[in-house]
Coordinates of C-alpha atoms and ligand atoms in Angstrom, one line a residue:
M19 CA -33.0 -16.6 -48.8
Q20 CA -32.2 -14.7 -45.8
I21 CA -29.0 -15.3 -43.8
V22 CA -29.4 -14.5 -39.8
R23 CA -26.0 -14.3 -37.4
D24 CA -28.0 -15.2 -34.7
V25 CA -29.8 -17.7 -32.4
A26 CA -32.5 -14.8 -31.5
G27 CA -32.5 -14.2 -35.6
V28 CA -32.5 -17.2 -36.3
R29 CA -35.9 -18.4 -34.2
A30 CA -37.5 -14.9 -34.8
A31 CA -37.0 -16.2 -38.6
I32 CA -39.1 -20.0 -38.0
A33 CA -42.0 -17.5 -35.7
E34 CA -42.6 -15.6 -37.8
A35 CA -42.9 -18.7 -41.0
R36 CA -45.0 -20.0 -38.4
A37 CA -47.5 -18.5 -37.2
A38 CA -48.2 -16.8 -40.8
A39 CA -49.2 -20.2 -42.1
A40 CA -52.4 -22.2 -42.3
A41 CA -51.3 -25.5 -40.8
P42 CA -48.1 -26.5 -38.8
L43 CA -44.8 -26.3 -41.1
R44 CA -42.6 -29.1 -41.3
V45 CA -38.8 -27.6 -40.6
G46 CA -35.7 -29.4 -42.3
L47 CA -32.0 -28.6 -41.0
V48 CA -29.6 -29.4 -42.9
P49 CA -26.3 -29.0 -40.5
T50 CA -23.5 -28.1 -43.2
M51 CA -19.8 -26.2 -42.9
G52 CA -20.2 -25.1 -46.1
A53 CA -18.2 -24.9 -49.1
F54 CA -20.0 -26.5 -50.9
H55 CA -20.5 -29.4 -53.4
E56 CA -23.4 -31.5 -54.4
G57 CA -23.2 -33.7 -51.4
H58 CA -24.3 -30.9 -49.2
L59 CA -27.1 -29.3 -52.6
S60 CA -28.0 -33.3 -52.3
L61 CA -29.2 -32.5 -48.5
I62 CA -30.5 -29.3 -49.0
R63 CA -33.0 -30.4 -52.0
A64 CA -33.8 -33.0 -50.1
A65 CA -35.3 -30.9 -47.4
R66 CA -36.6 -28.8 -49.7
T67 CA -38.3 -31.8 -51.3
S68 CA -40.0 -32.6 -47.5
C69 CA -40.1 -30.1 -45.7
D70 CA -42.3 -26.7 -45.7
L71 CA -38.9 -24.3 -44.0
V72 CA -35.7 -25.7 -44.7
V73 CA -33.1 -24.4 -42.6
V74 CA -29.2 -24.7 -43.1
W75 CA -26.8 -24.2 -41.0
L76 CA -23.5 -22.8 -41.9
F77 CA -20.5 -23.0 -39.0
V78 CA -16.8 -24.2 -39.6
N79 CA -17.3 -26.1 -36.3
P80 CA -13.5 -25.3 -34.5
T81 CA -13.8 -28.0 -32.0
Q82 CA -15.2 -30.6 -34.1
F83 CA -11.1 -30.3 -35.5
N84 CA -8.3 -32.4 -33.4
D85 CA -6.3 -30.7 -36.3
A86 CA -5.6 -26.8 -36.1
A87 CA -3.4 -26.8 -39.5
D88 CA -6.6 -28.9 -40.9
L89 CA -9.5 -25.8 -39.0
T90 CA -7.2 -22.9 -41.0
G91 CA -6.8 -24.5 -44.3
Y92 CA -10.6 -25.4 -44.1
P93 CA -11.9 -23.9 -47.3
R94 CA -14.3 -21.1 -46.6
D95 CA -16.6 -18.5 -49.2
E96 CA -20.2 -17.9 -47.7
A97 CA -20.9 -16.0 -50.3
R98 CA -20.8 -18.6 -52.6
D99 CA -21.8 -21.2 -50.5
A100 CA -25.2 -18.3 -50.0
E101 CA -25.7 -18.4 -54.3
L102 CA -26.0 -22.2 -54.4
A103 CA -28.5 -22.5 -51.1
T104 CA -30.6 -20.5 -52.7
A105 CA -30.3 -22.2 -55.5
A106 CA -31.3 -25.6 -54.1
G107 CA -33.8 -24.5 -52.2
A108 CA -33.0 -23.1 -48.6
D109 CA -34.4 -20.4 -46.2
L110 CA -32.8 -19.3 -43.8
L111 CA -29.3 -19.9 -44.3
F112 CA -27.9 -20.0 -40.2
A113 CA -25.0 -18.3 -40.5
P114 CA -23.4 -17.8 -36.8
E115 CA -20.2 -16.5 -35.4
V116 CA -18.2 -18.7 -32.8
A117 CA -18.7 -16.3 -30.7
E118 CA -22.5 -16.6 -30.7
V119 CA -22.3 -21.1 -30.3
Y120 CA -19.4 -20.6 -28.1
P121 CA -20.2 -17.5 -26.0
D122 CA -17.4 -16.3 -22.6
G123 CA -17.9 -19.8 -20.2
Y124 CA -18.9 -21.6 -22.3
A125 CA -18.4 -25.0 -19.7
T126 CA -20.9 -28.3 -21.2
T127 CA -19.4 -30.8 -24.4
I128 CA -21.3 -34.0 -24.7
T129 CA -20.2 -37.4 -25.0
V130 CA -21.5 -40.6 -26.9
S131 CA -19.5 -43.7 -26.0
G132 CA -19.2 -47.1 -28.0
V133 CA -20.1 -45.5 -31.0
A134 CA -18.7 -42.8 -31.4
D135 CA -14.4 -44.4 -29.0
V136 CA -14.3 -46.4 -32.6
L137 CA -12.9 -45.6 -36.2
E138 CA -12.8 -41.5 -36.6
G139 CA -13.3 -41.9 -32.3
S140 CA -10.3 -43.2 -31.6
H141 CA -7.7 -41.7 -34.8
R142 CA -9.1 -37.7 -33.8
P143 CA -9.4 -37.9 -30.0
G144 CA -12.2 -35.3 -29.0
H145 CA -14.2 -34.8 -32.8
F146 CA -17.4 -36.8 -32.1
A147 CA -17.7 -34.7 -28.5
G148 CA -17.7 -31.7 -30.8
V149 CA -19.7 -32.4 -32.9
A150 CA -22.5 -34.0 -31.0
T151 CA -22.3 -31.0 -29.2
V152 CA -23.1 -28.7 -31.8
V153 CA -25.6 -30.9 -33.1
A154 CA -27.0 -30.6 -30.2
K155 CA -26.9 -27.3 -29.6
M156 CA -27.7 -26.0 -33.8
L157 CA -31.1 -28.5 -32.8
N158 CA -32.2 -26.8 -29.5
M159 CA -31.4 -23.1 -31.2
V160 CA -33.1 -24.5 -34.6
Q161 CA -36.2 -26.9 -32.8
P162 CA -36.5 -28.7 -36.2
D163 CA -38.8 -31.3 -36.8
V164 CA -36.5 -33.2 -39.1
A165 CA -31.7 -32.7 -39.3
F166 CA -30.6 -34.3 -43.0
F167 CA -27.5 -36.2 -43.0
G168 CA -25.2 -37.4 -45.4
A169 CA -24.5 -41.4 -45.4
K170 CA -20.7 -40.2 -46.1
D171 CA -19.6 -40.0 -43.0
A172 CA -21.6 -42.7 -41.5
Q173 CA -20.0 -43.2 -37.6
Q174 CA -20.8 -39.0 -37.4
V175 CA -25.0 -40.2 -38.7
A176 CA -24.5 -43.5 -36.1
V177 CA -23.7 -41.0 -33.2
V178 CA -25.8 -38.2 -33.8
R179 CA -28.6 -41.2 -34.1
R180 CA -27.0 -42.4 -30.8
M181 CA -27.5 -39.0 -28.9
I182 CA -31.2 -38.1 -30.1
T183 CA -32.3 -42.0 -28.7
D184 CA -30.3 -41.8 -25.7
L185 CA -31.0 -37.3 -24.7
N186 CA -35.0 -36.7 -26.2
L187 CA -34.8 -34.7 -28.9
P188 CA -38.2 -34.3 -30.6
V189 CA -36.3 -34.5 -34.2
A190 CA -36.2 -37.1 -37.0
L191 CA -33.2 -37.6 -39.1
E192 CA -32.6 -37.5 -42.5
V193 CA -29.7 -39.8 -43.9
C194 CA -29.1 -38.7 -47.8
P195 CA -26.9 -41.0 -50.1
T196 CA -23.0 -40.4 -50.5
V197 CA -22.7 -38.4 -54.0
R198 CA -19.6 -39.2 -55.8
E199 CA -17.6 -37.8 -58.4
P200 CA -18.9 -39.2 -61.8
D201 CA -14.7 -41.5 -61.2
G202 CA -17.0 -43.0 -57.6
L203 CA -14.9 -40.6 -55.0
A204 CA -16.4 -39.3 -52.7
M205 CA -17.0 -35.5 -53.7
S206 CA -15.8 -33.3 -50.1
S207 CA -15.4 -30.1 -49.4
R208 CA -11.7 -30.8 -48.7
N209 CA -11.0 -32.5 -51.5
V210 CA -9.8 -29.3 -53.6
H211 CA -6.8 -29.3 -50.8
L212 CA -5.4 -33.1 -53.9
N213 CA -3.5 -32.0 -56.4
P214 CA -4.0 -34.2 -59.7
D215 CA -1.9 -36.4 -58.6
D216 CA -3.3 -37.4 -55.5
R217 CA -6.6 -36.7 -57.0
R218 CA -6.3 -39.7 -59.7
R219 CA -4.3 -41.8 -57.1
A220 CA -7.7 -41.2 -54.3
T221 CA -9.6 -43.0 -56.8
A222 CA -8.5 -46.2 -55.2
L223 CA -10.8 -45.2 -51.9
S224 CA -14.0 -46.1 -53.9
R225 CA -12.4 -48.9 -56.5
G226 CA -11.6 -50.9 -53.5
L227 CA -14.9 -50.6 -51.5
F228 CA -16.5 -51.4 -54.7
S229 CA -14.3 -54.4 -55.4
A230 CA -15.1 -55.4 -51.6
Q231 CA -19.2 -54.7 -51.9
A232 CA -19.0 -56.8 -55.3
A233 CA -16.9 -59.9 -53.3
A234 CA -19.7 -59.4 -50.8
E235 CA -22.4 -59.9 -52.9
Q236 CA -20.9 -63.2 -54.4
G237 CA -20.4 -64.2 -50.9
E238 CA -17.3 -63.7 -49.9
R239 CA -17.8 -63.0 -45.9
S240 CA -15.0 -63.3 -44.2
A241 CA -14.6 -59.5 -42.6
D242 CA -10.5 -59.7 -43.4
V243 CA -11.2 -60.7 -47.4
L244 CA -12.6 -58.0 -47.9
R245 CA -10.4 -56.3 -45.6
T246 CA -7.3 -57.3 -48.3
I247 CA -9.0 -56.7 -51.4
I248 CA -9.2 -53.2 -50.4
T249 CA -5.5 -52.9 -48.8
A250 CA -5.0 -54.9 -52.3
E251 CA -6.4 -52.3 -54.6
L252 CA -5.1 -48.9 -52.3
A253 CA -1.5 -49.8 -52.4
A254 CA -1.4 -50.6 -56.1
A255 CA -2.2 -46.2 -55.6
D256 CA 0.8 -46.4 -53.4
L257 CA -2.3 -45.6 -50.7
S258 CA -2.4 -47.2 -47.1
A259 CA -5.5 -47.0 -45.3
E260 CA -4.8 -45.3 -41.9
Y261 CA -8.1 -48.3 -40.1
I262 CA -10.2 -50.4 -43.2
A263 CA -13.1 -51.6 -40.5
V264 CA -15.8 -53.9 -41.7
V265 CA -18.7 -53.2 -39.1
D266 CA -22.0 -52.6 -37.8
P267 CA -23.8 -50.2 -39.4
S268 CA -25.3 -48.7 -36.4
T269 CA -23.3 -49.3 -33.3
F270 CA -19.8 -50.5 -35.1
A271 CA -19.3 -52.7 -33.5
P272 CA -16.4 -55.0 -35.6
I273 CA -17.6 -57.7 -37.3
D274 CA -15.4 -60.9 -38.7
E275 CA -17.6 -63.0 -40.5
L276 CA -20.9 -61.9 -43.1
D277 CA -24.1 -62.9 -42.0
G278 CA -26.4 -59.3 -42.4
P279 CA -25.6 -56.3 -43.4
A280 CA -22.2 -54.6 -42.7
L281 CA -20.7 -51.1 -43.0
V282 CA -17.3 -50.8 -44.6
A283 CA -15.5 -47.5 -43.6
L284 CA -11.9 -46.2 -44.8
A285 CA -10.1 -43.1 -43.9
V286 CA -7.3 -42.6 -46.2
P287 CA -4.2 -40.2 -46.2
V288 CA -3.8 -39.3 -49.8
G289 CA -1.1 -35.5 -50.1
P290 CA -2.1 -33.6 -47.8
V291 CA -5.9 -34.6 -47.2
R292 CA -7.2 -37.5 -44.9
L293 CA -9.7 -38.7 -47.1
I294 CA -12.7 -41.4 -45.3
D295 CA -15.6 -43.0 -46.9
N296 CA -17.7 -45.6 -46.4
L297 CA -19.7 -48.2 -48.3
E298 CA -23.2 -50.7 -47.0
V299 CA -21.7 -54.7 -48.2
A300 CA -24.6 -56.9 -48.2
L301 CA -24.0 -61.4 -49.0
Ligands
AMP24 P1 -19.3 -31.1 -44.0 O1 -19.7 -29.8 -44.4 O2 -18.2 -31.9 -44.6 O3 -19.9 -31.2 -42.3 O4 -20.4 -32.2 -44.5 C1 -22.4 -31.7 -44.1 C2 -23.1 -33.0 -44.6 O5 -22.9 -33.2 -45.1 C3 -22.7 -33.5 -43.2 O6 -24.5 -34.9 -42.8 C4 -21.8 -34.9 -44.3 O7 -22.0 -36.0 -44.3 C5 -23.0 -34.2 -46.0 N1 -21.8 -35.0 -46.5 C6 -20.5 -34.3 -47.1 N2 -20.2 -35.1 -47.9 C7 -21.5 -35.6 -48.8 C8 -21.1 -35.9 -49.5 N3 -20.1 -36.9 -50.7 N4 -22.6 -36.4 -50.4 C9 -23.6 -36.9 -49.4 N5 -23.6 -35.5 -47.6 C10 -22.4 -35.6 -48.6

């Protein structure tokens, strides 16, 4: 696996691979902020399975952090990430410096309305503008045929999908399922900051989501009832949510009564970490 630091380098490497290939290459991009876990590796493996050239983007994007301490404390270990990415089948690791992505004078931001305004959008002002802008930039830098995202960040997927449609970006989106620890906790780079007690309490998020899913499968239509089920599960672990929302999976418009698939999404502070998780539920 080759490590590349600049846009010219990544474009040259991809152009070279395309030129050397007998047939058109399918190029896959896996956008990440590093500190790899099985969630990231599942995306890289999915890209390896369906693409000829797999590019992993590793960049802790400062513009999507609304909390300075979260950015400073974000776990980073490029050498370990490079080893794991190689083993998972990546061909190129594109790990630019901040100045390569946001050179002096940088002044453009992409703002997605609607789906980006609620939940994570309202609790983390500026977050999705940072995400949309950096994703648009990396899609332009790499020009992949397909980009791989995790369902763990369901609202991010909805925002990116909206932007790709609205801006006619020529890329397909592939969404891979959330990878969980054996006890249900969704894998996240920030989980390393949980102490053993927080780590144990954090399992209440997925327990609540799975209980709500089971209730919906048994015919519960009321979003309020689903929220109450999750609230109780969190309270039993001495946790309380920033939000628990039942929404349309693509628009993130609120749903009061289920009549088809819905997404239950939540954000919960656990010790020093703010965890998010979600699950699709259906009657
Ligand atoms: P991040 O490095 O946290 O920005 O995540 C990079 C990509 O990995 C995003 O598309 C995430 O949705 C995805 N991802 C993060 N955690 C998981 C997980 N537990 N399962 C599946 N995908 C994940």
